[in-house]
PDB file of C-alpha atoms in Angstrom:
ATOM      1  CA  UNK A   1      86.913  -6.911 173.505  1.00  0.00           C
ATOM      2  CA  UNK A   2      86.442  -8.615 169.999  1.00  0.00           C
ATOM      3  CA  UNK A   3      82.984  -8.976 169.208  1.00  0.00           C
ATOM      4  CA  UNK A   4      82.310 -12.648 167.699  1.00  0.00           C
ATOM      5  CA  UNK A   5      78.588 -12.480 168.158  1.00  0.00           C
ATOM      6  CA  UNK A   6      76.250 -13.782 164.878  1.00  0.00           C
ATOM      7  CA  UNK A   7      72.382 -14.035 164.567  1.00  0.00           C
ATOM      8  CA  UNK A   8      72.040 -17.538 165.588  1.00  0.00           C
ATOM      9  CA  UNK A   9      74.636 -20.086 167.188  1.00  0.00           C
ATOM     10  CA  UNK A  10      73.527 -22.312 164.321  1.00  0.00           C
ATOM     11  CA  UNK A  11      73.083 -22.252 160.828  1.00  0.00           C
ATOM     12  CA  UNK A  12      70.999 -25.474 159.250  1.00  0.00           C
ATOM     13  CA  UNK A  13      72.209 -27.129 156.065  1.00  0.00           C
ATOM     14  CA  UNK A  14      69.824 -29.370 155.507  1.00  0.00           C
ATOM     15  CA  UNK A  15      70.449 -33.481 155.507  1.00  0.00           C
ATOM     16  CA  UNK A  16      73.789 -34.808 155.472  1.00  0.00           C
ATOM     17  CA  UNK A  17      74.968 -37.887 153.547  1.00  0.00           C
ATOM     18  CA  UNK A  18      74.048 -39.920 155.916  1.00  0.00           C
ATOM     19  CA  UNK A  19      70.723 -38.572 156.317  1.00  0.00           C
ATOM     20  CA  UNK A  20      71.071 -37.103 159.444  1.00  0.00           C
ATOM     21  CA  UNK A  21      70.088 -33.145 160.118  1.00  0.00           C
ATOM     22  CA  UNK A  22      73.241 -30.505 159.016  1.00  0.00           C
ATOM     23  CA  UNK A  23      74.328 -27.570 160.626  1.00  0.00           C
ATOM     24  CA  UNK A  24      77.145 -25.051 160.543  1.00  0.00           C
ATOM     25  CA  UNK A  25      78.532 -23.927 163.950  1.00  0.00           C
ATOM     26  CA  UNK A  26      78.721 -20.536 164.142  1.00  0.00           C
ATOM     27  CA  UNK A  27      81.892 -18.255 165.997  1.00  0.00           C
ATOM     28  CA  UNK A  28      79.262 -17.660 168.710  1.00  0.00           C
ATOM     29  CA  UNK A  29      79.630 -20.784 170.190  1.00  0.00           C
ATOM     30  CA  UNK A  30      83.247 -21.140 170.562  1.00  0.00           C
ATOM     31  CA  UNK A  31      83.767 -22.171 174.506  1.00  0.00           C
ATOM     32  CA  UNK A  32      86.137 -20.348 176.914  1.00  0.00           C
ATOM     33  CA  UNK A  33      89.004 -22.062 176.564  1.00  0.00           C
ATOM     34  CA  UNK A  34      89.765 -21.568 172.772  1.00  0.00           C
ATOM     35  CA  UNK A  35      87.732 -20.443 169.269  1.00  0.00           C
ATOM     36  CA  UNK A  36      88.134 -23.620 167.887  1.00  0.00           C
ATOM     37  CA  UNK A  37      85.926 -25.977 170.092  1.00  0.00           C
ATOM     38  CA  UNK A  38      82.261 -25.171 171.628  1.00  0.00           C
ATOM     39  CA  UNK A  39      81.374 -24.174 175.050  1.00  0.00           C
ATOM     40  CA  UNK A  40      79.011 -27.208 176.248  1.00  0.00           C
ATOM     41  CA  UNK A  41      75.494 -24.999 175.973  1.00  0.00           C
ATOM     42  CA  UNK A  42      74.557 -24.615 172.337  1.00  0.00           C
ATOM     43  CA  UNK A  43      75.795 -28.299 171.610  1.00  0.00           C
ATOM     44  CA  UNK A  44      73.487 -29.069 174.872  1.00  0.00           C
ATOM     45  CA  UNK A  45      70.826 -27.156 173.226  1.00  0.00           C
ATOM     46  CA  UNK A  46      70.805 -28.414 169.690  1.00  0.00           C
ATOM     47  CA  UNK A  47      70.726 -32.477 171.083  1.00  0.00           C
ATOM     48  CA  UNK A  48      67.850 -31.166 173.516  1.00  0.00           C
ATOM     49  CA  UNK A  49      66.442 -29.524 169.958  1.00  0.00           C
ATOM     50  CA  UNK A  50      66.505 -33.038 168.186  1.00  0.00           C
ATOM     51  CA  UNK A  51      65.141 -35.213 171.167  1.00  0.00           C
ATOM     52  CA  UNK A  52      62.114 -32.742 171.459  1.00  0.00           C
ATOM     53  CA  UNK A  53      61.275 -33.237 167.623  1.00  0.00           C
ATOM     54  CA  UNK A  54      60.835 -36.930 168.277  1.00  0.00           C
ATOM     55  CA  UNK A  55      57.096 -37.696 166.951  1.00  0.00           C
ATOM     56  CA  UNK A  56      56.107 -40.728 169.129  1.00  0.00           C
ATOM     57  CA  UNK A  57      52.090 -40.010 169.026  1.00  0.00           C
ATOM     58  CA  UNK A  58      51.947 -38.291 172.499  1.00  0.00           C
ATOM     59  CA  UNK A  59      53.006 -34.755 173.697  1.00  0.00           C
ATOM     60  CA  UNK A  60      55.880 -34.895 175.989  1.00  0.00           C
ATOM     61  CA  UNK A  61      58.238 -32.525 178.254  1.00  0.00           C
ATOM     62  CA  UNK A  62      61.817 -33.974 178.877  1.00  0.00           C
ATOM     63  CA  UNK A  63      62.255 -34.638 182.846  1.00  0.00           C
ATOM     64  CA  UNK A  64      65.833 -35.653 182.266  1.00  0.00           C
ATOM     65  CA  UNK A  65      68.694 -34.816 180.077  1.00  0.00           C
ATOM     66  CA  UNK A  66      72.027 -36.238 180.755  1.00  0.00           C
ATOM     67  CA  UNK A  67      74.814 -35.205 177.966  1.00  0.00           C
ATOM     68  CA  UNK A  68      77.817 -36.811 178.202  1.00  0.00           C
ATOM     69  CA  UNK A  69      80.749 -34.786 176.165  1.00  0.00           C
ATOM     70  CA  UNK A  70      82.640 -37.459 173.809  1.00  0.00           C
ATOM     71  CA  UNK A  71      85.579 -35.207 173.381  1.00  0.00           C
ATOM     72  CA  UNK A  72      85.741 -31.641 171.700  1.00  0.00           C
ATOM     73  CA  UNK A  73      82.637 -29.811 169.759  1.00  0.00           C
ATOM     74  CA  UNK A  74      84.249 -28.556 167.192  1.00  0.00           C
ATOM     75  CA  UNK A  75      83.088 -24.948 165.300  1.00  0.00           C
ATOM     76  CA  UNK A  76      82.406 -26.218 162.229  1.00  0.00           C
ATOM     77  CA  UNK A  77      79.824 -28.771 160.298  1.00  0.00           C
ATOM     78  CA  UNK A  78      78.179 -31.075 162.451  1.00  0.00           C
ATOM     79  CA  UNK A  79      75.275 -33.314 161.633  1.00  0.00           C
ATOM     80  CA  UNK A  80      72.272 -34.787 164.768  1.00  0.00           C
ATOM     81  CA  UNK A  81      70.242 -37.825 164.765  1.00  0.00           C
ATOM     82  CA  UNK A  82      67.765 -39.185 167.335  1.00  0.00           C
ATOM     83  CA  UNK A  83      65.313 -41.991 168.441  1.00  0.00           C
ATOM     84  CA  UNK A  84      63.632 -43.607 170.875  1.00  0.00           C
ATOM     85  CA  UNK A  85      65.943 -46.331 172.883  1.00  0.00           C
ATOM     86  CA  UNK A  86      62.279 -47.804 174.821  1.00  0.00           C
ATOM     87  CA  UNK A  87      59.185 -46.586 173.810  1.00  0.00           C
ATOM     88  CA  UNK A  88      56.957 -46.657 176.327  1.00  0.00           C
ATOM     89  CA  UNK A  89      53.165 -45.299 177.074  1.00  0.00           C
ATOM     90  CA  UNK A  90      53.780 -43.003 179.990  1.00  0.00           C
ATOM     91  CA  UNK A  91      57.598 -42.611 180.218  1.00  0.00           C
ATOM     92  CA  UNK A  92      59.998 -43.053 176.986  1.00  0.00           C
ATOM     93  CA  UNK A  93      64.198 -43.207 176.968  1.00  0.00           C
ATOM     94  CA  UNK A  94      65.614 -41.013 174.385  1.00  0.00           C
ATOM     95  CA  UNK A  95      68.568 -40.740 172.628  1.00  0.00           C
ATOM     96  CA  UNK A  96      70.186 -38.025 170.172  1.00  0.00           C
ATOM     97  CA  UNK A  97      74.049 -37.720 168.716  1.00  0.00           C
ATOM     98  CA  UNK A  98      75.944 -35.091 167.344  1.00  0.00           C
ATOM     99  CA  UNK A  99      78.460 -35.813 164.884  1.00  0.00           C
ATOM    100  CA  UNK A 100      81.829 -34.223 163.979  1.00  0.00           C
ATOM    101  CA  UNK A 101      81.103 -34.212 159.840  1.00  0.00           C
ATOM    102  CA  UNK A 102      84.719 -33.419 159.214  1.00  0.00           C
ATOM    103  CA  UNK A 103      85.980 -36.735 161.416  1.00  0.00           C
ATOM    104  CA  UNK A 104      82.770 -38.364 161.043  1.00  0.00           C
ATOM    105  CA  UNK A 105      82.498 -39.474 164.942  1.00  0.00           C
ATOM    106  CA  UNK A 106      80.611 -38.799 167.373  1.00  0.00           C
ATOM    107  CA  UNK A 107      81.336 -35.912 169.965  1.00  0.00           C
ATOM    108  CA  UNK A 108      78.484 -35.292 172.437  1.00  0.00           C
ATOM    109  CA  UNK A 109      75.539 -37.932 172.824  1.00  0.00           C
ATOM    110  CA  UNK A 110      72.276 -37.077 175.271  1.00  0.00           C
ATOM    111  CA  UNK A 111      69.955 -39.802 176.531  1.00  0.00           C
ATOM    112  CA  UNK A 112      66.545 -38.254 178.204  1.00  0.00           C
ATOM    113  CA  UNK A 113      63.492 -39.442 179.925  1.00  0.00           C
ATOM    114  CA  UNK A 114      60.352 -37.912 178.333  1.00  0.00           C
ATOM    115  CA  UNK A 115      57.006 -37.593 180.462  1.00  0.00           C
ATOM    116  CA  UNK A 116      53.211 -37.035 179.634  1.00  0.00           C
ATOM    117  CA  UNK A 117      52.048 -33.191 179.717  1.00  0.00           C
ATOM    118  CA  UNK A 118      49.677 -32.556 182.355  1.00  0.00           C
ATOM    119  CA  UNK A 119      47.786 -29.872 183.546  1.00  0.00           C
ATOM    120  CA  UNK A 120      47.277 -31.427 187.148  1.00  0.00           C
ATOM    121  CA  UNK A 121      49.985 -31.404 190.166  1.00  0.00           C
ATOM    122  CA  UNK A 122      50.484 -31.274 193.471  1.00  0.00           C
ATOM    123  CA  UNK A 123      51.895 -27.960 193.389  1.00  0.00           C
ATOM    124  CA  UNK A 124      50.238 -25.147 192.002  1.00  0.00           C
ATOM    125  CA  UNK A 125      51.740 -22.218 193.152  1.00  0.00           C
ATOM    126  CA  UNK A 126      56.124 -21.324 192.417  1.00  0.00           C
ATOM    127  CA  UNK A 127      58.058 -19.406 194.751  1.00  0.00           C
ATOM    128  CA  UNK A 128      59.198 -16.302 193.183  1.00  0.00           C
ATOM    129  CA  UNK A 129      63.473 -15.549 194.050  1.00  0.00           C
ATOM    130  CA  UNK A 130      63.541 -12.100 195.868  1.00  0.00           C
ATOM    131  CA  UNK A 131      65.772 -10.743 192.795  1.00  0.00           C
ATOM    132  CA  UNK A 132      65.135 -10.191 188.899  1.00  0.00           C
ATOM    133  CA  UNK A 133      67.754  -9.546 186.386  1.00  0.00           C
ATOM    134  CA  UNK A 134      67.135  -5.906 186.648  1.00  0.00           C
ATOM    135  CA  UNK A 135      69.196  -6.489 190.085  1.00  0.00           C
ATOM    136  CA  UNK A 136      72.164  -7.504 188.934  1.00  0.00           C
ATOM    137  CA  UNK A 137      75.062  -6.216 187.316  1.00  0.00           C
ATOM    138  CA  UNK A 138      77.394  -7.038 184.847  1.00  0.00           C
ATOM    139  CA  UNK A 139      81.065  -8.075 185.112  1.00  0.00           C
ATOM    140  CA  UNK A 140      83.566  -8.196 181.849  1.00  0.00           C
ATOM    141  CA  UNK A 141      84.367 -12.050 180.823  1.00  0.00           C
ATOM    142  CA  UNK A 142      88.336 -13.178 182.204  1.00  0.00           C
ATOM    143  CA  UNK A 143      90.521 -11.596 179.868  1.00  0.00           C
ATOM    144  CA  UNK A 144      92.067 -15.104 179.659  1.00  0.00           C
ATOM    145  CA  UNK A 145      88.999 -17.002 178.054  1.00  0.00           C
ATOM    146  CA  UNK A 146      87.780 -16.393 174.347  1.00  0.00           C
ATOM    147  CA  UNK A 147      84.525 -14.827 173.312  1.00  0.00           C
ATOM    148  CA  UNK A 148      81.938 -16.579 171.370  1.00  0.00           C
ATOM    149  CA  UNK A 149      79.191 -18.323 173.566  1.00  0.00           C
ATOM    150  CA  UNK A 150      80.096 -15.779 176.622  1.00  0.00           C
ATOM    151  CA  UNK A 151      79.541 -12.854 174.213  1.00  0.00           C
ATOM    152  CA  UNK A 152      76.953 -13.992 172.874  1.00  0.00           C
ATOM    153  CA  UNK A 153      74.922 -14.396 176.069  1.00  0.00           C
ATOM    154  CA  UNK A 154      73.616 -11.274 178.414  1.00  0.00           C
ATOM    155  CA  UNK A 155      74.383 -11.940 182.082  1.00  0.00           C
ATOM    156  CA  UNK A 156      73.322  -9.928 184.887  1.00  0.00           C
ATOM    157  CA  UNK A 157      75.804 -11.280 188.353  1.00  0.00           C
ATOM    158  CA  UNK A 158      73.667 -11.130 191.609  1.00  0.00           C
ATOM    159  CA  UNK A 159      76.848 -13.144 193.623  1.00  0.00           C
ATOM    160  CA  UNK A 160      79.972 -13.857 192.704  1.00  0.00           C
ATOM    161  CA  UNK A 161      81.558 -13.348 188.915  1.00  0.00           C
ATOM    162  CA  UNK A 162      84.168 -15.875 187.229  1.00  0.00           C
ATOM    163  CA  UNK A 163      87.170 -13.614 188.600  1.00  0.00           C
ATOM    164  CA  UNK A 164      85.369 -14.117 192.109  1.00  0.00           C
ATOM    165  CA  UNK A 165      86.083 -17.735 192.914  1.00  0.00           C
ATOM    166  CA  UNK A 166      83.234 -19.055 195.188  1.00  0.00           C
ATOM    167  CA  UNK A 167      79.585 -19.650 194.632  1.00  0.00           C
ATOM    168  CA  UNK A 168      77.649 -17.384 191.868  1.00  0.00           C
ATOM    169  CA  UNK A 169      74.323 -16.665 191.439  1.00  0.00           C
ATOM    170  CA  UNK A 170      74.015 -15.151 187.648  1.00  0.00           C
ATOM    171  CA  UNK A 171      70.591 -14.266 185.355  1.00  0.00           C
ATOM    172  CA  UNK A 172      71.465 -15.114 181.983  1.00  0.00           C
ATOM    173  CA  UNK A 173      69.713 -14.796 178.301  1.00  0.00           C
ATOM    174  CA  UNK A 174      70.976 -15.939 175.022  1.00  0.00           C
ATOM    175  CA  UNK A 175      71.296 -12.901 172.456  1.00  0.00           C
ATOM    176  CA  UNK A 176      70.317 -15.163 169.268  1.00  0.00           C
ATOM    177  CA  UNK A 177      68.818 -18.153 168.203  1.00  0.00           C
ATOM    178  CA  UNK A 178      69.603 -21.314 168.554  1.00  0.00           C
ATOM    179  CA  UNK A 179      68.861 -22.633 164.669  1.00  0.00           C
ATOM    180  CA  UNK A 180      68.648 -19.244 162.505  1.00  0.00           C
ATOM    181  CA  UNK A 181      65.071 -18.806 161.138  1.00  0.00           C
ATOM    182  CA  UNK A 182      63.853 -20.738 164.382  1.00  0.00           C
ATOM    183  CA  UNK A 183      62.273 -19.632 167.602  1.00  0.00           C
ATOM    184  CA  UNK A 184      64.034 -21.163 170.940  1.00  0.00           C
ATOM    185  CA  UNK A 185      61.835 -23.582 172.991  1.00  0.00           C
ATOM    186  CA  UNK A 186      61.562 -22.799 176.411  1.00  0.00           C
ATOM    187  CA  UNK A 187      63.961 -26.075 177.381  1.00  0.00           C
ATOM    188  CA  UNK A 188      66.035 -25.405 174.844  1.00  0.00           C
ATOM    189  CA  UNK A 189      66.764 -21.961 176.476  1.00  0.00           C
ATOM    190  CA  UNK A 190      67.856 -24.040 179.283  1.00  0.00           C
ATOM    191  CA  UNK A 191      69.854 -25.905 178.322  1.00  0.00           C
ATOM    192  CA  UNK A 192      71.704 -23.588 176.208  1.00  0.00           C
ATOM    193  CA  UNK A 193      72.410 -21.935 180.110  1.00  0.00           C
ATOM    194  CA  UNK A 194      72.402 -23.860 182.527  1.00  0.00           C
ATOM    195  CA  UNK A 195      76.474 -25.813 181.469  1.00  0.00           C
ATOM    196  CA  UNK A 196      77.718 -22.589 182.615  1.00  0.00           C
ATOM    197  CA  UNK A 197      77.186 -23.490 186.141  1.00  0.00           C
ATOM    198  CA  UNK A 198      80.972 -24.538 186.078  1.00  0.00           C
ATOM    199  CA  UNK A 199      82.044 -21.298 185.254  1.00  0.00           C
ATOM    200  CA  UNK A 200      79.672 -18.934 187.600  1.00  0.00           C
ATOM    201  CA  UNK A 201      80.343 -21.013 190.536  1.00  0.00           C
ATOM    202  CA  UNK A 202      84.245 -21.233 189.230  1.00  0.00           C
ATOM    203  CA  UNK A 203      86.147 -22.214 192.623  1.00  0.00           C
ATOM    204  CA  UNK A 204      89.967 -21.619 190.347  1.00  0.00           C
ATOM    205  CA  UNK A 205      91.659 -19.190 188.775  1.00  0.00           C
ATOM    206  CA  UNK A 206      90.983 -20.114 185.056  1.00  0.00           C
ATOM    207  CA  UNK A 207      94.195 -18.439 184.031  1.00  0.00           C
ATOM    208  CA  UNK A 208      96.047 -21.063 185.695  1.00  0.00           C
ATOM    209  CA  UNK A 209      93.751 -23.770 186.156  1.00  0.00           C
ATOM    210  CA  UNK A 210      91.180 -25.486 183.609  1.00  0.00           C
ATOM    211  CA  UNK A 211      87.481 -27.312 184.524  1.00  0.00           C
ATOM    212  CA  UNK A 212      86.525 -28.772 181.948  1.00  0.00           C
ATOM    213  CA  UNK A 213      82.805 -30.612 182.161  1.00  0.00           C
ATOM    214  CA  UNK A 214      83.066 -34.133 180.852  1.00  0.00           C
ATOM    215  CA  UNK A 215      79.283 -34.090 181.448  1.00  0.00           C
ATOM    216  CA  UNK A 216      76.038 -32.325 182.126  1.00  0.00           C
ATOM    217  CA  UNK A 217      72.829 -33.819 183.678  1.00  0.00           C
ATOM    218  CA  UNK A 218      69.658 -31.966 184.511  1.00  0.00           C
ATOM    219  CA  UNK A 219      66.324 -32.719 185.983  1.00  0.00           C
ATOM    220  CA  UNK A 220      63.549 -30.274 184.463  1.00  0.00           C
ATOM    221  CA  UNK A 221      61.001 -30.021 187.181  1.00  0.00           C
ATOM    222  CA  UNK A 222      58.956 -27.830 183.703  1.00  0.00           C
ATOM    223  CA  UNK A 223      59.660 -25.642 180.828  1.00  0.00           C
ATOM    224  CA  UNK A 224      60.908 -22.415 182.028  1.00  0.00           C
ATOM    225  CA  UNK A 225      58.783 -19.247 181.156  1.00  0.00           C
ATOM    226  CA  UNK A 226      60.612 -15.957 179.569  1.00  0.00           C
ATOM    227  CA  UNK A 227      63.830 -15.501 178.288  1.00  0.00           C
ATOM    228  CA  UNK A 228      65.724 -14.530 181.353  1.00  0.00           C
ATOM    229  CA  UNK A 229      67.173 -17.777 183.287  1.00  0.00           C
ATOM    230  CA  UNK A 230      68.866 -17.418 187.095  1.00  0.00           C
ATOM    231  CA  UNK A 231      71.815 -19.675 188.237  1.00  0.00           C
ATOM    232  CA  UNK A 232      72.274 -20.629 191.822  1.00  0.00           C
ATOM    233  CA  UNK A 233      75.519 -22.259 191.572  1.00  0.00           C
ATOM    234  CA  UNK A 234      78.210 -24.452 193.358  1.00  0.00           C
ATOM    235  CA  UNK A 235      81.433 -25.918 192.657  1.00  0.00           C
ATOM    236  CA  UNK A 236      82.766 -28.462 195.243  1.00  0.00           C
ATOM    237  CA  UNK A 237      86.706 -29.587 194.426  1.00  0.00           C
ATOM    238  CA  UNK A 238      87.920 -32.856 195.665  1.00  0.00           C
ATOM    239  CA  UNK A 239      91.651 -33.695 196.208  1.00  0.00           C
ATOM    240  CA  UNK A 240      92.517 -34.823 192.671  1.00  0.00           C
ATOM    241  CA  UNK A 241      91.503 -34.322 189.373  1.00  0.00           C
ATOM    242  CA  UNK A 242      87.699 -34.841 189.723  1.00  0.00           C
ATOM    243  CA  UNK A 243      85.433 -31.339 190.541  1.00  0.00           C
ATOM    244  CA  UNK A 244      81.429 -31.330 190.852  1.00  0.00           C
ATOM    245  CA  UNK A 245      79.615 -28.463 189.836  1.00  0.00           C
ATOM    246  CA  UNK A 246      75.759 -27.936 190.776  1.00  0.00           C
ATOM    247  CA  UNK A 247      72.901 -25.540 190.298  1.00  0.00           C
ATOM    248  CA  UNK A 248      69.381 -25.141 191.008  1.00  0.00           C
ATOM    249  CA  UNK A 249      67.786 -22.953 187.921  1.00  0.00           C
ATOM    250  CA  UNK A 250      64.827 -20.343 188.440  1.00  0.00           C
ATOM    251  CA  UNK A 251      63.023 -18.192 185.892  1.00  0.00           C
ATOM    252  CA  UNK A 252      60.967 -15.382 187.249  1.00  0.00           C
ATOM    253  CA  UNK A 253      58.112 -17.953 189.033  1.00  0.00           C
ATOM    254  CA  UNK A 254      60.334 -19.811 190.774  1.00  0.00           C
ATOM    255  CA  UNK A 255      62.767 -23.206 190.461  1.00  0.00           C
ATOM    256  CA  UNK A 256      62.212 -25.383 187.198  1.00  0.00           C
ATOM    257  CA  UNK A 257      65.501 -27.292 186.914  1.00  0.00           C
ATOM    258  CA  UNK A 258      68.729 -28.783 188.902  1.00  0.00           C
ATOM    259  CA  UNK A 259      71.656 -29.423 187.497  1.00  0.00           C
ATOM    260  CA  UNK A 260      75.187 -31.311 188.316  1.00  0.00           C
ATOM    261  CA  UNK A 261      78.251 -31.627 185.897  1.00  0.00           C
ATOM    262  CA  UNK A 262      81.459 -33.992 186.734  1.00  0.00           C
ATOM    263  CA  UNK A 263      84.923 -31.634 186.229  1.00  0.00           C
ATOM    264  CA  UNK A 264      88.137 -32.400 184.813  1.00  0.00           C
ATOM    265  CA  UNK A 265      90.418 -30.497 187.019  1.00  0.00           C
ATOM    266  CA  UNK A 266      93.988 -30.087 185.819  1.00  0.00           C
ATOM    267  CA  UNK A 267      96.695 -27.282 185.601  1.00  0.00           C
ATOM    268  CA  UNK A 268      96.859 -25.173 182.046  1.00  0.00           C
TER     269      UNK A 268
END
């Protein structure tokens, strides 16, 4: 197995022409179905990277992130901006872009509700899962999809694998940073996990069928703590083209995300 892992899934160059921030896609990115485009995660990441770093005067934790995925990522140089669509006191709408610098369009756009950080809730205690990642056990990548992202992540299967069509439940861990030089936040790390629900819960045989995610949303219930994230995951197929794939996300406390992405479903 070829190993494309790097030290970070991004490299930053700076700002672009156009002022916005400038990075270099590294191989460990590169999606299943082909080195040349992304797998949804790090892309997910890095506009979930830019929407954090949004100075509005209050400290904020993002209770929704919907990306919607413009057409391919492509590994190579790529430039973000973001801003605020409504300001608001207690709730903002958020909005960050990432741009294909070779094409100059846009490929993958994120809009996100950011809410106050409290202290105080109605729930104070998580509910632990009955596994850890020390339970699972690993299970080699189809030999029909590339490398890059799904090298460059550790996964531990509890259910299921991607050769094991039917629900999965997976702990997963990137291997590298996000933005070399930089230290992952905790949503971040989600993010850059939790678009693989497609492929743990994969209901298809991806050597003759492709599910492709024309979208990701997630509802952060809070940051997740550790490095280690666990994926309950579903995929439900309807009758044509359209598939619907949905997790709930733990970390060692207990449940700190859902998550639903909208498949294209269509022979390869």
């Amino acid at each position: 197995m070829a190993n494309t892992v790097t030290s970070s899934f991004y490299l930053s160059r700076g700002p672009s022409q156009e002022g916005r921030e400038a990075f270099s896609a590294q191989p460990s990115t590169a999606g299943p179905w082909g080195p040349e485009s992304q797998h949804g995660g790090p892309p997910a990441a890095l506009l979930t990277r830019a929407l954090e770093a949004l100075d509005t005067g209050a400290e904020r934790v993002l209770g929704r992130v919907t990306m919607e995925l413009l057409g391919p990522v492509p590994v190579g140089p790529l430039s973000v901006e973001a801003s605020v669509l409504r300001p608001g006191r207690t709730v903002e709408l958020c909005e960050a872009t990432v741009y294909d610098e070779q094409r100059d369009r846009p490929v993958a756009r994120a809009a996100a509700w950011r809410f106050p950080v409290t202290g105080v809730g109605p729930r104070p205690r998580d509910e632990p899962l009955l596994h850890t990642p020390t339970d699972g056990e690993h299970h080699d990548r189809p030999t029909s999809w590339s490398g890059g992202y799904l090298d460059a992540v550790e996964w531990s299967w509890i259910k299921g694998a991607v050769t094991d069509p039917g629900p999965g439940v997976v702990w997963m861990r990137p291997r590298m940073d996000l933005v070399a030089g930089e230290t992952m936040s905790p949503t971040q790390r989600l993010m850059a996990c939790v678009d693989s629900a497609s492929g743990v819960s994969a209901e298809l045989d991806p050597a003759q069928w492709g599910f492709l995610n024309t979208e990701l949303t997630v509802h952060v219930l809070r940051p997740p703590v550790g490095e280690w994230l666990c994926l309950d995951a579903e995929t439900t197929l309807g009758r044509g083209s359209v598939g619907l794939a949905t997790s709930a996300v733990y970390d060692e406390q207990g449940l700190v995300a859902r998550s639903s992405q909208a498949l294209l479903v269509s022979p390869r």
